DNA sequence: ACAGCCATGTAACTTGTTACATGATTTT
DNA sequence: AAAATCATGTAACAAGTTACATGGCTGT
């Protein structure tokens, strides 16, 4: 619902047409989440179907201007009033992956963790660079989004470390096997019952 | 794709029927993400359509047992090999909300932040309690998922603090207005061009 | 004239999700 | 016998997403 609500909130600031909404949305997220223009229209069409927005007369240049309705305002107000709940959040793919991997036989979980950490660190560096470059001029909204991504990536990295140490401890309990195993990060070669 | 891949990975450990998959999935995530049984079947049907799984003969009790195919194994192996990429991750609703709110006029962003922190802290406590209770017997997968949720919630809380201080700084720059404003957390009353 | 952007829209598809229908088996 | 649980499935929808069609306008 994030996009729908976001566009709705933008319309709450005043009528606008499709391209303006796309631009406004991307400006605030600093292009972190580029929005396919088609999606703006499908989202608007669905919002109109649900009575949250309405088409105004086309403007002087023939552009289709949308306006928020009373029902739409109510929904925006609610969106701002109510916190985002954990239950609403989508299932986390990485967590599912590790949860399944850790229980499965013949899957090198450590390799998964390490690969993922590589990716996470790369992302983190990229974000940090972006922040350094943007810090001067960028507007508050974009900076906050950026920090959000950074905080998230850091949490992910920390969690991966945590997983690794837990895995190491578990492996330790299993005592000594494979005396001098060269690292073999090949994971998931299937199996049978 | 998380559920689909998860079920596929479970099938990679051996054939199973719908209810078994639901149980296996929920066992690993400790019931954090309960799975509607109907979804198991729709997911399986779609995976079958895509040639990733196949129905075996029904077992002795007439249950429909699914088996992973070669193509399915390839996909699971890939899933484990490749890291979860940031670009794949869904847009974060909270970030969008604050990004829009912070730029909009007549929206009390501080109120939003505080409400959200309340929710986040409540979640965090709940998770911590779960962890304390579970720590004895629970299996590794469930503990890791739990920690993931905790790390995430902590990052969110930290980010909210960060947002608040940024907002305070910005408000400071605007200098003194509204000498003794009673807090008016009414948000988003619309506007016109 | 042609390339390229602005602008609107639509058709088609994916994943996730739930509500419901239908039986069989088990428990009370 | 009734209630609960196991088990399979389907219909229908939401939200996100993209590829494509279409036309106007602008600069070269």
PDB file of C-alpha atoms in Angstrom, chain A residues 26-33 127 130-131 133-135 137-149, chain B residues 99 102-103:
ATOM      1  CA  UNK A  26      11.100  10.413  -6.768  1.00  0.00           C
ATOM      2  CA  UNK A  27      12.349  13.752  -5.549  1.00  0.00           C
ATOM      3  CA  UNK A  28      11.455  12.840  -1.988  1.00  0.00           C
ATOM      4  CA  UNK A  29      13.057   9.433  -2.125  1.00  0.00           C
ATOM      5  CA  UNK A  30      16.023  10.787  -4.048  1.00  0.00           C
ATOM      6  CA  UNK A  31      15.521   8.315  -6.816  1.00  0.00           C
ATOM      7  CA  UNK A  32      16.008   5.415  -4.429  1.00  0.00           C
ATOM      8  CA  UNK A  33      12.727   3.967  -5.574  1.00  0.00           C
ATOM      9  CA  UNK A 127      24.984   4.282   0.481  1.00  0.00           C
ATOM     10  CA  UNK A 130      25.816   8.665  -1.686  1.00  0.00           C
ATOM     11  CA  UNK A 131      25.347  10.283   1.674  1.00  0.00           C
ATOM     12  CA  UNK A 133      28.070  13.373  -1.851  1.00  0.00           C
ATOM     13  CA  UNK A 134      24.514  14.419  -1.143  1.00  0.00           C
ATOM     14  CA  UNK A 135      24.917  15.862   2.299  1.00  0.00           C
ATOM     15  CA  UNK A 137      22.406  20.219  -0.959  1.00  0.00           C
ATOM     16  CA  UNK A 138      19.939  17.340  -0.679  1.00  0.00           C
ATOM     17  CA  UNK A 139      16.684  17.951   1.078  1.00  0.00           C
ATOM     18  CA  UNK A 140      15.681  16.460   4.387  1.00  0.00           C
ATOM     19  CA  UNK A 141      13.343  13.806   2.990  1.00  0.00           C
ATOM     20  CA  UNK A 142      16.016  12.248   0.830  1.00  0.00           C
ATOM     21  CA  UNK A 143      18.545  12.301   3.644  1.00  0.00           C
ATOM     22  CA  UNK A 144      16.165  10.523   5.963  1.00  0.00           C
ATOM     23  CA  UNK A 145      15.393   7.842   3.418  1.00  0.00           C
ATOM     24  CA  UNK A 146      19.080   7.368   2.856  1.00  0.00           C
ATOM     25  CA  UNK A 147      19.745   7.031   6.571  1.00  0.00           C
ATOM     26  CA  UNK A 148      16.948   4.538   6.827  1.00  0.00           C
ATOM     27  CA  UNK A 149      18.600   2.379   4.226  1.00  0.00           C
TER      28      UNK A 149
ATOM     29  CA  UNK B  99       9.677  11.291   3.398  1.00  0.00           C
ATOM     30  CA  UNK B 102       8.453  15.822   6.129  1.00  0.00           C
ATOM     31  CA  UNK B 103       7.983  17.744   2.932  1.00  0.00           C
TER      32      UNK B 103
END
